[in-house]
PDB file of C-alpha atoms in Angstrom:
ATOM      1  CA  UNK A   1      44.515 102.808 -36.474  1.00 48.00           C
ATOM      2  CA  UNK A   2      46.985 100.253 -35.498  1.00 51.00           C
ATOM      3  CA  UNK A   3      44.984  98.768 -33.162  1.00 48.00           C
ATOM      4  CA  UNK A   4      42.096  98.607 -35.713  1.00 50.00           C
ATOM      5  CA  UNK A   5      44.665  96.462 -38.084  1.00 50.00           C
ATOM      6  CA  UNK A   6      45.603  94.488 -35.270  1.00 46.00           C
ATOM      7  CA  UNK A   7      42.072  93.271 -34.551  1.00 47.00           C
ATOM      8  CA  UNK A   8      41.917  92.930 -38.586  1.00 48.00           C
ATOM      9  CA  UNK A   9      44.472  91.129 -38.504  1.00 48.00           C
ATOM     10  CA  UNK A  10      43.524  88.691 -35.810  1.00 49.00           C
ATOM     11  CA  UNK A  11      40.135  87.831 -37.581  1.00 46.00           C
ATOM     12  CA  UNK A  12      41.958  86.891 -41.048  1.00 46.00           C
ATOM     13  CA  UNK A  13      44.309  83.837 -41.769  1.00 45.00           C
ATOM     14  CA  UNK A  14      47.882  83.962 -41.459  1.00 48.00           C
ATOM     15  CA  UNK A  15      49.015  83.470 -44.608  1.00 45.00           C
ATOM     16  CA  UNK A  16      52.609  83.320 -43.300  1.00 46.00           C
ATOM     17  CA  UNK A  17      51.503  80.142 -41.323  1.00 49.00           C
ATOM     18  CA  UNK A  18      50.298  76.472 -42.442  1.00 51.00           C
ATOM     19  CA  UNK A  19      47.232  75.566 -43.715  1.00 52.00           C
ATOM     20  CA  UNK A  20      46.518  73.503 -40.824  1.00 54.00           C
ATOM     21  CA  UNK A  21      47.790  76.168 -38.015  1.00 59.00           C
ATOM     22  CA  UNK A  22      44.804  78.314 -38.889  1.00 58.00           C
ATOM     23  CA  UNK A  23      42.071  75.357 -39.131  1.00 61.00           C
ATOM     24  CA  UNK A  24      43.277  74.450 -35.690  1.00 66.00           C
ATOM     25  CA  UNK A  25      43.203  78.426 -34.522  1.00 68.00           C
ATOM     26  CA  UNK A  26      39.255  78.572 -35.814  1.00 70.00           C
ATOM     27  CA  UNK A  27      38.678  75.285 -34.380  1.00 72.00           C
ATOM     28  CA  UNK A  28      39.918  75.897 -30.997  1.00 78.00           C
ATOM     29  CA  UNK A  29      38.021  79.765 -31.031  1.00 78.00           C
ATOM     30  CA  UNK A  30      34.927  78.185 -31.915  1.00 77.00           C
ATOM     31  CA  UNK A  31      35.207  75.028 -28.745  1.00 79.00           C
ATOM     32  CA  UNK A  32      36.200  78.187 -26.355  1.00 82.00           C
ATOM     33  CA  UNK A  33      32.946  80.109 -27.490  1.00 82.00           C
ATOM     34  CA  UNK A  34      31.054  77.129 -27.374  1.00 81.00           C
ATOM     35  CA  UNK A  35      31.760  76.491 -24.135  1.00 81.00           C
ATOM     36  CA  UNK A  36      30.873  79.709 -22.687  1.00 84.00           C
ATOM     37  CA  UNK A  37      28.144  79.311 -24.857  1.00 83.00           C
ATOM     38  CA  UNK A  38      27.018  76.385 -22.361  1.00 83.00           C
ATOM     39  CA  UNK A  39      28.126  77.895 -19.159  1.00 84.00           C
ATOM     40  CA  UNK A  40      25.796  80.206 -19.364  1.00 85.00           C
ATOM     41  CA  UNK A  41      23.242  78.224 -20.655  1.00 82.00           C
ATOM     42  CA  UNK A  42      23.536  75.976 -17.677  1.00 83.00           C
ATOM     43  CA  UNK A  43      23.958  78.856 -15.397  1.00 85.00           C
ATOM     44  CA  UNK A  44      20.208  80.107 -16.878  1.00 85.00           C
ATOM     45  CA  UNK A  45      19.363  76.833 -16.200  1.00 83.00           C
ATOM     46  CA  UNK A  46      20.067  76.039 -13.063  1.00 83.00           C
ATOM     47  CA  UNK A  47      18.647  79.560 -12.051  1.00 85.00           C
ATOM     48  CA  UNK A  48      15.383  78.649 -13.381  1.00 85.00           C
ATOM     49  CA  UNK A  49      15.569  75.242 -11.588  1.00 86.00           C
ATOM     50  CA  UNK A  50      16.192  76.706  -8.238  1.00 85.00           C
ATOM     51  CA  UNK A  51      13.321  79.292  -8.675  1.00 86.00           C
ATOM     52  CA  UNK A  52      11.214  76.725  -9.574  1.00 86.00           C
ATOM     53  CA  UNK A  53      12.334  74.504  -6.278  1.00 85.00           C
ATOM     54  CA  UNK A  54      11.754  77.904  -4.322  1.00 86.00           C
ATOM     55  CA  UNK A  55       8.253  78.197  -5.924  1.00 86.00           C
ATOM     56  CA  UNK A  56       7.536  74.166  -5.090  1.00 84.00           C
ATOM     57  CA  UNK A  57       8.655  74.931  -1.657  1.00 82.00           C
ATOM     58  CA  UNK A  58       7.025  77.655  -1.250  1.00 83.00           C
ATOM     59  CA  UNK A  59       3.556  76.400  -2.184  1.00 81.00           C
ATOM     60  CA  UNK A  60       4.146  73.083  -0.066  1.00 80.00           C
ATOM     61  CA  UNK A  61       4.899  74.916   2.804  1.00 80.00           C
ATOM     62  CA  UNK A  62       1.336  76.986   2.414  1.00 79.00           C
ATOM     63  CA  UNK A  63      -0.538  73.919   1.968  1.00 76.00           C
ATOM     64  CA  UNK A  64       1.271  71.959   4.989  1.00 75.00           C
ATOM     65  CA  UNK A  65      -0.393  75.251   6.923  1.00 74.00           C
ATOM     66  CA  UNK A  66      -3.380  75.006   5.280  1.00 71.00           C
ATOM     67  CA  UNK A  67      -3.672  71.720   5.755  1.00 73.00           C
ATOM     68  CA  UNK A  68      -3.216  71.955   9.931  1.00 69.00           C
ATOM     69  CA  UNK A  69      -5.866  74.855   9.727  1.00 69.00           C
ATOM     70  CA  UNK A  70      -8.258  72.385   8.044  1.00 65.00           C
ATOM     71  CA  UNK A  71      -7.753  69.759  10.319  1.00 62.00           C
ATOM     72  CA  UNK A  72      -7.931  72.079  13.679  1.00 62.00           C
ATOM     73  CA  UNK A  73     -11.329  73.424  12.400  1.00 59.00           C
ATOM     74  CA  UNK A  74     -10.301  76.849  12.139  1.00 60.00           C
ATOM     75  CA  UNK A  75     -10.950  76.692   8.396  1.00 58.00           C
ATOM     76  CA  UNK A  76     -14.217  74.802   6.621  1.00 58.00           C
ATOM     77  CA  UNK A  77     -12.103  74.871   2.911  1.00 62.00           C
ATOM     78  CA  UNK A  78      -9.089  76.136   1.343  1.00 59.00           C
ATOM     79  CA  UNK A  79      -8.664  78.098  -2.090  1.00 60.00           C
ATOM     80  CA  UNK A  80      -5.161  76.864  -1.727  1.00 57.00           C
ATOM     81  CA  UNK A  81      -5.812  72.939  -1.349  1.00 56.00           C
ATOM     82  CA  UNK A  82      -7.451  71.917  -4.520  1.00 54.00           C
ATOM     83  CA  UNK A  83      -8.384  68.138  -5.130  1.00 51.00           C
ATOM     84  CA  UNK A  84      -7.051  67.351  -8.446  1.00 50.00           C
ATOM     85  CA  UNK A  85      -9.771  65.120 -10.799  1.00 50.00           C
ATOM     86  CA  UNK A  86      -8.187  62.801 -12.234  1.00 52.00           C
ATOM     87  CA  UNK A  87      -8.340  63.288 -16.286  1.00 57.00           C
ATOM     88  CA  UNK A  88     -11.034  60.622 -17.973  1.00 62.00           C
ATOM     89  CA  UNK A  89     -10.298  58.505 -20.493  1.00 64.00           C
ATOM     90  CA  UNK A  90     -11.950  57.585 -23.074  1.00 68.00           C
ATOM     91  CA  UNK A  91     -11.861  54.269 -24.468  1.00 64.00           C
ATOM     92  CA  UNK A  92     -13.529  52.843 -27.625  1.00 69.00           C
ATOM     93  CA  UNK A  93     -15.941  49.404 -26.778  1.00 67.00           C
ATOM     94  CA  UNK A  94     -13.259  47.131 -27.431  1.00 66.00           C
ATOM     95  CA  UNK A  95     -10.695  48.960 -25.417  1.00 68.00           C
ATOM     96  CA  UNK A  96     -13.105  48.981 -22.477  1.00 68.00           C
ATOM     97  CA  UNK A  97     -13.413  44.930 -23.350  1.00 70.00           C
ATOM     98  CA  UNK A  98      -9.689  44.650 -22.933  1.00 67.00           C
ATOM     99  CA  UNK A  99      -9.335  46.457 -19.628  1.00 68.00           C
ATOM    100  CA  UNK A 100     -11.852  44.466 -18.074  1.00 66.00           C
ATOM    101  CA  UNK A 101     -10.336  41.320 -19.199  1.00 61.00           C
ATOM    102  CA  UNK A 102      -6.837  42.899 -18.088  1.00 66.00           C
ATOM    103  CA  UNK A 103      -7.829  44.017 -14.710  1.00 66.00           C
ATOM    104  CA  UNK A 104     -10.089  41.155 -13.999  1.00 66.00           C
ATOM    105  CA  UNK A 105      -7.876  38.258 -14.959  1.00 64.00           C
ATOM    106  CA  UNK A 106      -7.259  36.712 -11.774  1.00 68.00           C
ATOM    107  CA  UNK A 107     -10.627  37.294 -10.350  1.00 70.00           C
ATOM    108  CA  UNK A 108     -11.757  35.697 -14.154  1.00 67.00           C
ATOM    109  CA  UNK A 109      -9.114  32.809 -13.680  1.00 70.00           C
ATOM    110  CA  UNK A 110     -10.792  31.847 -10.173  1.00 75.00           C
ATOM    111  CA  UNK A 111     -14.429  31.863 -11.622  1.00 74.00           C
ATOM    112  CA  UNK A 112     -13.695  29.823 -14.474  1.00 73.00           C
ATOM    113  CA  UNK A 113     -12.236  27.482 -12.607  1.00 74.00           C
ATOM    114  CA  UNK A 114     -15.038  27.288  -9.895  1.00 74.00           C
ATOM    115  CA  UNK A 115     -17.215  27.105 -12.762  1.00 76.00           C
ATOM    116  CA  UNK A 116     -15.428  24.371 -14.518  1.00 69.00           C
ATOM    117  CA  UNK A 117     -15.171  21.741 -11.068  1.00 70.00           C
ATOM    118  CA  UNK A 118     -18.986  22.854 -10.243  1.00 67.00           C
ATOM    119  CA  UNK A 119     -19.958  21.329 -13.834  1.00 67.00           C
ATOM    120  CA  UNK A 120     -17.815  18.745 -13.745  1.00 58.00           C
ATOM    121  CA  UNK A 121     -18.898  17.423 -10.452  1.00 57.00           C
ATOM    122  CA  UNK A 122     -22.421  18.278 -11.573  1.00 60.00           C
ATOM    123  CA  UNK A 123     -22.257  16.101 -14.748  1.00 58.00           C
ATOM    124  CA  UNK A 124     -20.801  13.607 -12.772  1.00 51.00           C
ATOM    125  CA  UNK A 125     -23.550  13.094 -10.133  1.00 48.00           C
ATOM    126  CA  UNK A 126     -25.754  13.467 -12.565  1.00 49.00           C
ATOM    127  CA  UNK A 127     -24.379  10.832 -14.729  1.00 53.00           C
ATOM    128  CA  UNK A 128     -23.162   8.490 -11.481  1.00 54.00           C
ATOM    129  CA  UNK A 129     -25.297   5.432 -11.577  1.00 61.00           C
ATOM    130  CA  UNK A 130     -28.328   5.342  -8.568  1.00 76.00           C
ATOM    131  CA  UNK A 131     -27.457   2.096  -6.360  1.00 85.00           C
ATOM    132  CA  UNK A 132     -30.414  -0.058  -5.882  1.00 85.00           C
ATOM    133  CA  UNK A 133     -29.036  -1.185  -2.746  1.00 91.00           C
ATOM    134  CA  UNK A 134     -26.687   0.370  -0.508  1.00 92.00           C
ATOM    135  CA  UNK A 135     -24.730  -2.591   1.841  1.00 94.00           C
ATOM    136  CA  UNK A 136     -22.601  -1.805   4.751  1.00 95.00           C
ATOM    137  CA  UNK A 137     -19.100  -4.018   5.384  1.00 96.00           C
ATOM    138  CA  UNK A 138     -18.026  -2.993   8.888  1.00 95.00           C
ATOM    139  CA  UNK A 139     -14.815  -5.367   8.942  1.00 93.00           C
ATOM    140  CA  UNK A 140     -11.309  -5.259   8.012  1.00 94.00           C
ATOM    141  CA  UNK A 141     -11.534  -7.854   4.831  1.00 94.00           C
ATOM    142  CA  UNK A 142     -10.777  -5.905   1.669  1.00 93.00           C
ATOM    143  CA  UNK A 143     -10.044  -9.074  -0.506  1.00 94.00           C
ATOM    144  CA  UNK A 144     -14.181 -10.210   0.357  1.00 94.00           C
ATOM    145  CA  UNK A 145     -15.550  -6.652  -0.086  1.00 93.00           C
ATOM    146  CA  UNK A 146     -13.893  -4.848  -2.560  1.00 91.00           C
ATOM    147  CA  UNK A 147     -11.495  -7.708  -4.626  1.00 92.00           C
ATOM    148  CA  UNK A 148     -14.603  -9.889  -4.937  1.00 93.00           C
ATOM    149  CA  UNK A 149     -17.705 -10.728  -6.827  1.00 94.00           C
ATOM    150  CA  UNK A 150     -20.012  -9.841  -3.875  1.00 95.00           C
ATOM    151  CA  UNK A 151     -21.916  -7.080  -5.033  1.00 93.00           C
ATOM    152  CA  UNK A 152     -22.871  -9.121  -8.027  1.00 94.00           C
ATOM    153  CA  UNK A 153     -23.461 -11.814  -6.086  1.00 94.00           C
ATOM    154  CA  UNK A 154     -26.461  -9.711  -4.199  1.00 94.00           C
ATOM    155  CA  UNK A 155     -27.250  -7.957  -7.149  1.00 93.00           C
ATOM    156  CA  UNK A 156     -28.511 -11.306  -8.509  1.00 93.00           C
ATOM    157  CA  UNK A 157     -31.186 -11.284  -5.978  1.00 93.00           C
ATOM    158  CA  UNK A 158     -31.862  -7.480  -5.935  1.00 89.00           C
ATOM    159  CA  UNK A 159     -34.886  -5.546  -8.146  1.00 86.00           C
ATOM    160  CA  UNK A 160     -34.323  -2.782 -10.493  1.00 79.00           C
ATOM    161  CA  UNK A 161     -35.456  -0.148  -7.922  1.00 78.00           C
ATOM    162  CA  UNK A 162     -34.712   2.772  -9.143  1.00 74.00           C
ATOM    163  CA  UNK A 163     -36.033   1.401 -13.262  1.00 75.00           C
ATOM    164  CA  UNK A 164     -32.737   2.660 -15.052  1.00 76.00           C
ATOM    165  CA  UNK A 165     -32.647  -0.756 -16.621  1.00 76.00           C
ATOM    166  CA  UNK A 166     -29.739  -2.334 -13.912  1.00 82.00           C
ATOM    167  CA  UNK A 167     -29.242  -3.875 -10.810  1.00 83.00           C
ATOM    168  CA  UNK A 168     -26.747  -1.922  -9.152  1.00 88.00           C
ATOM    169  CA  UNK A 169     -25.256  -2.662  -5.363  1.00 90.00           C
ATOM    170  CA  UNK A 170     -23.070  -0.543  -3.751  1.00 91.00           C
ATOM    171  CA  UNK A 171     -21.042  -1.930  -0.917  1.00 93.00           C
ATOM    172  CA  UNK A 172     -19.239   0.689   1.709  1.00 93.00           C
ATOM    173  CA  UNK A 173     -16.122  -0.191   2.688  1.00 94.00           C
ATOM    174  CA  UNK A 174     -15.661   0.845   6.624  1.00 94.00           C
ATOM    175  CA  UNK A 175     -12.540  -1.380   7.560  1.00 93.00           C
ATOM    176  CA  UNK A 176     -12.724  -0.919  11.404  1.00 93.00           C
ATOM    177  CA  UNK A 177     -10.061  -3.003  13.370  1.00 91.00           C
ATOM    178  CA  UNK A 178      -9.575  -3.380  17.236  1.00 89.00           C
ATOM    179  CA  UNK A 179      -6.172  -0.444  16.247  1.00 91.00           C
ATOM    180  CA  UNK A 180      -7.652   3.210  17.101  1.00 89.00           C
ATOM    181  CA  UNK A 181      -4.702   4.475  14.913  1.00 91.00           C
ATOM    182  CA  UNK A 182      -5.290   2.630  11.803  1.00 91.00           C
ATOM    183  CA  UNK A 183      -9.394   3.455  12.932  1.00 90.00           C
ATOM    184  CA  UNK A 184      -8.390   7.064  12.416  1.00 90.00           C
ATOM    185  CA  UNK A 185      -6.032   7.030   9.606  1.00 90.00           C
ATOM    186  CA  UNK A 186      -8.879   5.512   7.758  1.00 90.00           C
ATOM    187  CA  UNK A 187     -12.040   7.620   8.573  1.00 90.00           C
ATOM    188  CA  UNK A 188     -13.700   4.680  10.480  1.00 89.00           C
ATOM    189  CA  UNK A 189     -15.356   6.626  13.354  1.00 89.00           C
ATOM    190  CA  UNK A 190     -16.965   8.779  11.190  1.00 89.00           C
ATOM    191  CA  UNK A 191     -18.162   6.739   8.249  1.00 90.00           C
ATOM    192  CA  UNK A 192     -19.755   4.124  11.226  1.00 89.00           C
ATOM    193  CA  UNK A 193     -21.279   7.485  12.708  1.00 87.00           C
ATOM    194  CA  UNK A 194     -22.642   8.823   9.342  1.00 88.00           C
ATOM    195  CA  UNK A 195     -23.804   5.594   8.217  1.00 90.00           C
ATOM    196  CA  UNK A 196     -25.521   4.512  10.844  1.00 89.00           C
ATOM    197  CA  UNK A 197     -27.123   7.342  11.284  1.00 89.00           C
ATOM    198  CA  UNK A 198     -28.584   6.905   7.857  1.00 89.00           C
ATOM    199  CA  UNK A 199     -31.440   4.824   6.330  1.00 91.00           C
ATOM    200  CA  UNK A 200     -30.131   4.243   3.368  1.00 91.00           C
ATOM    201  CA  UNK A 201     -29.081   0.443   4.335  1.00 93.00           C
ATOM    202  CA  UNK A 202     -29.773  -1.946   6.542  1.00 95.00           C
ATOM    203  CA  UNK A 203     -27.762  -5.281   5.523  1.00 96.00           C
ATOM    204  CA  UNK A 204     -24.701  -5.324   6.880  1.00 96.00           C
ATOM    205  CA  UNK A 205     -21.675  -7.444   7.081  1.00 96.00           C
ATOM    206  CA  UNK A 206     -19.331  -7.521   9.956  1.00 94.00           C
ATOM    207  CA  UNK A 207     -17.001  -9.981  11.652  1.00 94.00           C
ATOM    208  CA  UNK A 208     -15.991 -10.329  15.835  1.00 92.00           C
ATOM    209  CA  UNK A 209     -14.702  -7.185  16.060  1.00 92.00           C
ATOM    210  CA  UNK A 210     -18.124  -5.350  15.287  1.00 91.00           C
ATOM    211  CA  UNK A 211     -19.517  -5.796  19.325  1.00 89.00           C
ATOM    212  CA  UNK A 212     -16.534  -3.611  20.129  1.00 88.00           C
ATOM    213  CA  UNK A 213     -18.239  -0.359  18.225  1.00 87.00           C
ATOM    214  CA  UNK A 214     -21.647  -1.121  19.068  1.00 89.00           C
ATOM    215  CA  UNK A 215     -24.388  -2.545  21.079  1.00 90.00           C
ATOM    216  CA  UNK A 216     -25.920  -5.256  18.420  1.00 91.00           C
ATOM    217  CA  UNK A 217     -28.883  -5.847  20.592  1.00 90.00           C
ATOM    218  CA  UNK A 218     -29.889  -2.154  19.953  1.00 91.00           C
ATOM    219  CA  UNK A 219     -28.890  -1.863  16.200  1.00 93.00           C
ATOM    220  CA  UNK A 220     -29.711  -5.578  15.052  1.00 96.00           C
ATOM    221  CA  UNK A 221     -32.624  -7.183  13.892  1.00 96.00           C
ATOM    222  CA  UNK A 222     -33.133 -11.246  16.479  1.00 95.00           C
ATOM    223  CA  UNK A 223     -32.799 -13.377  13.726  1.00 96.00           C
ATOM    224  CA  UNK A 224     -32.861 -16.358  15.797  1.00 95.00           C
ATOM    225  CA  UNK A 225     -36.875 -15.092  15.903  1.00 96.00           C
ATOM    226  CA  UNK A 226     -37.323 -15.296  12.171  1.00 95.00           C
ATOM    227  CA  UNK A 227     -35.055 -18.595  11.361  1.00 96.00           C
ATOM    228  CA  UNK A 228     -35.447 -20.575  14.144  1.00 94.00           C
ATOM    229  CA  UNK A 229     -34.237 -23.769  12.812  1.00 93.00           C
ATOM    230  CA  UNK A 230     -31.160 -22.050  10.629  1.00 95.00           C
ATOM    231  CA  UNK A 231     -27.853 -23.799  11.543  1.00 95.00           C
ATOM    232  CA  UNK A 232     -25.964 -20.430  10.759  1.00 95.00           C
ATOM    233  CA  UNK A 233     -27.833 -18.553  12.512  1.00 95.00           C
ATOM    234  CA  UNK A 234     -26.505 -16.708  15.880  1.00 94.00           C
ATOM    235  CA  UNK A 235     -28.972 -14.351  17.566  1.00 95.00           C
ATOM    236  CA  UNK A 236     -28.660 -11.261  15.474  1.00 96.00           C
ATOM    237  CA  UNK A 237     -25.998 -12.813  13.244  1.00 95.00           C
ATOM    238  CA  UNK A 238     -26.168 -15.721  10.176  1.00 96.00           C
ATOM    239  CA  UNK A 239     -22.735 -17.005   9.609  1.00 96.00           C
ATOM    240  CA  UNK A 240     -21.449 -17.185   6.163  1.00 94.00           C
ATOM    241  CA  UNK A 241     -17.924 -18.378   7.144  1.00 88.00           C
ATOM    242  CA  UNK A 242     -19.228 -22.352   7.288  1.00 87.00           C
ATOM    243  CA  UNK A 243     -21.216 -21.421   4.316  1.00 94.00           C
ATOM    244  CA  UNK A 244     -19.867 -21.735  -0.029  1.00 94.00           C
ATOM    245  CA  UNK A 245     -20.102 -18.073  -0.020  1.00 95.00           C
ATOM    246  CA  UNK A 246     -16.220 -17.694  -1.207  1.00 94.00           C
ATOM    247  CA  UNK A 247     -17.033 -20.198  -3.805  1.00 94.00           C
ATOM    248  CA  UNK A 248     -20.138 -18.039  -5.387  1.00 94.00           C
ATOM    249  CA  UNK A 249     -17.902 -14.741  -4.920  1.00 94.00           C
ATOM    250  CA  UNK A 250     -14.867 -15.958  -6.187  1.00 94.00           C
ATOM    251  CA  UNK A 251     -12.052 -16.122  -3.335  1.00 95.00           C
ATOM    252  CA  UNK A 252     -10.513 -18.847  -1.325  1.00 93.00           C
ATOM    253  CA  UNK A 253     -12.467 -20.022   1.973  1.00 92.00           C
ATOM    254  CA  UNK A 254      -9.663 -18.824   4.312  1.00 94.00           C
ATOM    255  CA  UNK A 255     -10.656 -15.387   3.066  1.00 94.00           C
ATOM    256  CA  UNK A 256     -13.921 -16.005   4.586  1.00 94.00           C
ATOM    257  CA  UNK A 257     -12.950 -15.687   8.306  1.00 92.00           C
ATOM    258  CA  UNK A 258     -12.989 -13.870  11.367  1.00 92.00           C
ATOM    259  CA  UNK A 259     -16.409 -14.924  12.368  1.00 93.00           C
ATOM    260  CA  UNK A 260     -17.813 -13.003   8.608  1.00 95.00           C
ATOM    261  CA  UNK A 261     -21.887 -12.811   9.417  1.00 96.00           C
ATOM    262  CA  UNK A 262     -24.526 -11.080   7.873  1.00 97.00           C
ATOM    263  CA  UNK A 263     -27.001  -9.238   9.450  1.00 96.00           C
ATOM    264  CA  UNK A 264     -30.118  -6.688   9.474  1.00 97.00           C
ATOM    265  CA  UNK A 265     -30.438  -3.516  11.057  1.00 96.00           C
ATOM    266  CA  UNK A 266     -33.858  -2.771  12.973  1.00 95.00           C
ATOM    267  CA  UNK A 267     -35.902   0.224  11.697  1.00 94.00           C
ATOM    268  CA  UNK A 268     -35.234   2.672  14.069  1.00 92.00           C
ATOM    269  CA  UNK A 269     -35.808   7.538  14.246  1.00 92.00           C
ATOM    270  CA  UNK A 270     -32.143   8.166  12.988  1.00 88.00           C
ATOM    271  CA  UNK A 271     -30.222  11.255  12.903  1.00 84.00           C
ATOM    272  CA  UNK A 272     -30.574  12.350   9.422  1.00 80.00           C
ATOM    273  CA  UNK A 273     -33.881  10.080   8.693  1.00 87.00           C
ATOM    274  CA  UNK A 274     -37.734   9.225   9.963  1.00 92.00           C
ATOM    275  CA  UNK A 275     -38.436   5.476  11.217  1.00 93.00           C
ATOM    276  CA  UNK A 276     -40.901   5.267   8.481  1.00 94.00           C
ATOM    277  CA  UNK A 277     -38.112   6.025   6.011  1.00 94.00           C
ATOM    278  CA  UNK A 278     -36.054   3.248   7.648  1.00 94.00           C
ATOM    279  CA  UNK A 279     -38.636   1.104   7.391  1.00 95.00           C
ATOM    280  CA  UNK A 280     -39.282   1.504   4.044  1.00 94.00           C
ATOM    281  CA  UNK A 281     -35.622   0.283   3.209  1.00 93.00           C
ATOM    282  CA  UNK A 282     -35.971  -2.512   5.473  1.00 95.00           C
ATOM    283  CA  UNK A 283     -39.310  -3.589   3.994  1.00 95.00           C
ATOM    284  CA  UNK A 284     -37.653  -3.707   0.392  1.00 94.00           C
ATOM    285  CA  UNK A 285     -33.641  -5.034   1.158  1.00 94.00           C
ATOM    286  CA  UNK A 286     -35.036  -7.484   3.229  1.00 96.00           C
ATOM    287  CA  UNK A 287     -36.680  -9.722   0.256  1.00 95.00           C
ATOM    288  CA  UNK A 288     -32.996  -9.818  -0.922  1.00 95.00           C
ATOM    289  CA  UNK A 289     -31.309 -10.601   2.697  1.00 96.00           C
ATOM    290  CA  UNK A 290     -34.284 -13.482   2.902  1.00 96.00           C
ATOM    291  CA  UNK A 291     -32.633 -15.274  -0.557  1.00 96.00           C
ATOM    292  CA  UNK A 292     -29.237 -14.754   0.340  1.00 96.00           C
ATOM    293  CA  UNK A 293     -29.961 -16.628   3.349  1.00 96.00           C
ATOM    294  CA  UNK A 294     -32.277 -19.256   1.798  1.00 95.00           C
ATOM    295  CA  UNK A 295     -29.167 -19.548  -0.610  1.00 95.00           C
ATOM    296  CA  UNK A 296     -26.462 -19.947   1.615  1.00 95.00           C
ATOM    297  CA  UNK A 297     -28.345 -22.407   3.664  1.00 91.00           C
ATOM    298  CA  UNK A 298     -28.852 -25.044   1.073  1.00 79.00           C
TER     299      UNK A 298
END
């Protein structure tokens, strides 16, 4: 009976004691049986965690084995091995738009811009002028091929070939010097190769240097043969250095020099072209090499 009260007792408030005694009593009684409270929940816990690590292991373990008896032949398939499918998705049209875009972008990024530099140099060929004439300056004299009013100047005496209503000349710059370095730094050796080997021209100008490259008795047309009595003219060459050619082009004479000639290339089988080809080009530029000669002569 006593010990009934007591327990009574123990469950009620002191009324003999503060107010704030027995608040701090029930508070500390409920902290202590909340905290075995969560002792044993963790204990359930972690009892449930290592079963499930002992399960994990457990079925590892029987596949590693299963695995080895796949691989050694001694099994043809395993009821423990299973190949997991992955779960499908299913995406609405738009979705399926945006992956594509998303997993595609860089492959997407490439082929636009591929796309974009093949059109642009497409429009540009396209829309690049045709040359009526294509002249060859093998010399080392930028300010009389490039800083000058040459190609005009032989434009005056050129046809509209290709009837796109202009007279367009085109001269190629291949500066070659008696410096293999500078040669190379500037492409020479292989513009001279590809151009020559081409019958796209065959009125060239070149200066002393040009008998250093090339053999002119097998690339030049004997114009001795075809102006006899020309004062300018020196076997394959007709000098334009003694001649008002910087006055009709627009630079000083001294930038006429190093021996500057013109001359014409015989038709000839090339590399990348037929003789009769060659020909052909020879047949038409030389009407215009015959008046730039008849005009620098007078």
């Amino acid at each position: 009976m006593d010990k009934n009260n007591k327990n009574n007792d123990d469950e009620k408030l002191h009324i003999s004691r503060s107010v704030f005694e027995n608040a701090r009593d029930i508070r500390q009684k409920k902290t202590e049986e909340e905290a075995l409270r969560q002792q044993e929940l963790q204990k359930k816990l972690a009892e449930r965690e290592r079963k499930k690590r002992e399960e994990r292991d457990k079925r590892l373990e029987e596949e590693r084995k299963e695995l080895i008896r796949l691989k050694q032949g001694i099994i043809q398939e395993s009821e423990i091995i299973h190949e997991e499918q992955p779960e499908e998705i299913k995406l609405s049209f738009f979705q399926k738009i945006g992956n594509f875009f998303y997993h595609s972008k860089w492959w997407l990024g490439m082929g636009l811009a591929v796309a974009f530099i093949v059109v642009f140099l497409t429009i540009s060929l396209v829309n690049k002028p045709r040359p009526d004439m294509i002249i060859l300056f093998i010399a080392e004299n930028q300010t009389v091929c490039e800083e000058s009013a040459l190609d005009k100047y032989i434009a005056s005496f050129s046809d509209d070939n290709n009837n796109n209503g202009e007279t367009l000349v085109s001269l190629y710059y291949i500066p070659y010097t008696d410096n293999p370095q500078k040669n190379y730094a500037n492409g020479v050796d292989t513009k001279l190769t590809a151009e020559l080997q081409s019958a796209d021209s065959v009125i060239v100008f070149g200066n002393n240097k040009i008998e250093d490259v090339l053999n002119p008795d097998d690339v030049f047309v004997d114009l001795s043969k075809i102006y006899p009595d020309n004062p300018n003219v020196d076997s394959y060459k007709f000098m334009v250095e003694n001649t008002d050619i910087a006055e009709k082009i627009g630079v000083d004479k001294k930038d006429v020099k190093d021996g500057l000639f013109i001359a014409l290339r015989q038709p000839r089988k090339l590399m990348y072209s037929s003789k009769d080809k060659m020909q052909e080009t020879y047949d038409r530029d030389f009407k215009v090499f015959d008046k730039i000669v008849n005009d620098l002569s007078e």
